[in-house]
Amino acid sequence: MTRLKLGMVGGGQGAFIGAVHRIAARIDGRFELVAGALSSNPERAAVSAAELGIAADRSYASYEEMAVAEA
């Protein structure tokens, strides 16, 4: 089965609901988290991305930036 690539907006360090969404995606097994705009603070976004195994070049400071880069 081909897994759908997932980009997450929000849900970085300290965000409760982001973890819930990631757990649900992992349980489903059909998704792979590959990008994220995990915080409006670029430094916190980068730390969260690293903790989640997202490549540094796929960590974004805004959803707009992520949408343009990942489209």
XYZ file of C-alpha atoms in Angstrom:
71
model
C 0.000 0.000 0.000
C 1.271 3.473 -0.868
C 1.229 5.782 2.132
C -0.123 9.322 1.829
C 2.468 11.986 2.635
C 1.244 14.248 5.423
C 2.169 17.837 6.267
C 1.026 19.084 9.661
C 0.091 22.652 10.582
C 0.569 23.329 14.284
C 0.924 20.519 16.755
C 4.544 21.091 17.751
C 6.057 21.008 21.238
C 3.471 21.342 23.968
C 0.452 21.060 21.685
C -1.834 18.299 22.956
C -4.009 17.800 19.890
C -1.065 17.530 17.486
C 0.153 14.427 19.293
C -3.341 12.932 19.114
C -3.473 13.453 15.341
C -0.013 11.901 14.898
C -0.996 8.871 16.969
C -4.163 8.408 14.898
C -2.175 8.641 11.648
C 0.361 6.113 12.945
C -2.365 3.678 14.054
C -4.042 3.953 10.651
C -0.737 3.181 8.931
C -1.710 4.961 5.721
C 0.117 8.218 6.390
C 3.727 9.363 6.602
C 4.522 12.690 8.301
C 7.049 14.366 5.994
C 6.635 18.128 6.507
C 5.296 20.602 9.000
C 4.639 24.170 10.001
C 4.637 23.097 13.619
C 4.967 26.524 15.257
C 4.863 30.172 14.247
C 8.247 30.438 15.978
C 10.795 29.087 13.443
C 13.197 27.864 16.149
C 10.482 25.925 17.979
C 9.210 24.594 14.659
C 12.691 23.302 13.811
C 13.118 21.624 17.209
C 9.697 19.973 16.936
C 10.434 18.811 13.394
C 13.737 17.262 14.476
C 12.008 15.461 17.368
C 9.459 14.037 14.914
C 12.017 12.973 12.320
C 11.028 15.619 9.774
C 13.944 16.764 7.611
C 15.166 20.281 8.418
C 14.443 21.461 4.878
C 10.803 20.443 5.288
C 10.180 22.410 8.491
C 8.384 25.697 7.836
C 7.504 28.840 9.789
C 4.053 29.155 8.187
C 1.468 27.036 6.452
C 1.695 29.348 3.431
C 5.423 28.669 3.077
C 4.818 24.932 3.420
C 2.011 24.939 0.840
C 4.165 26.711 -1.753
C 7.234 24.543 -1.139
C 5.419 21.207 -0.988
C 2.959 21.734 -3.875
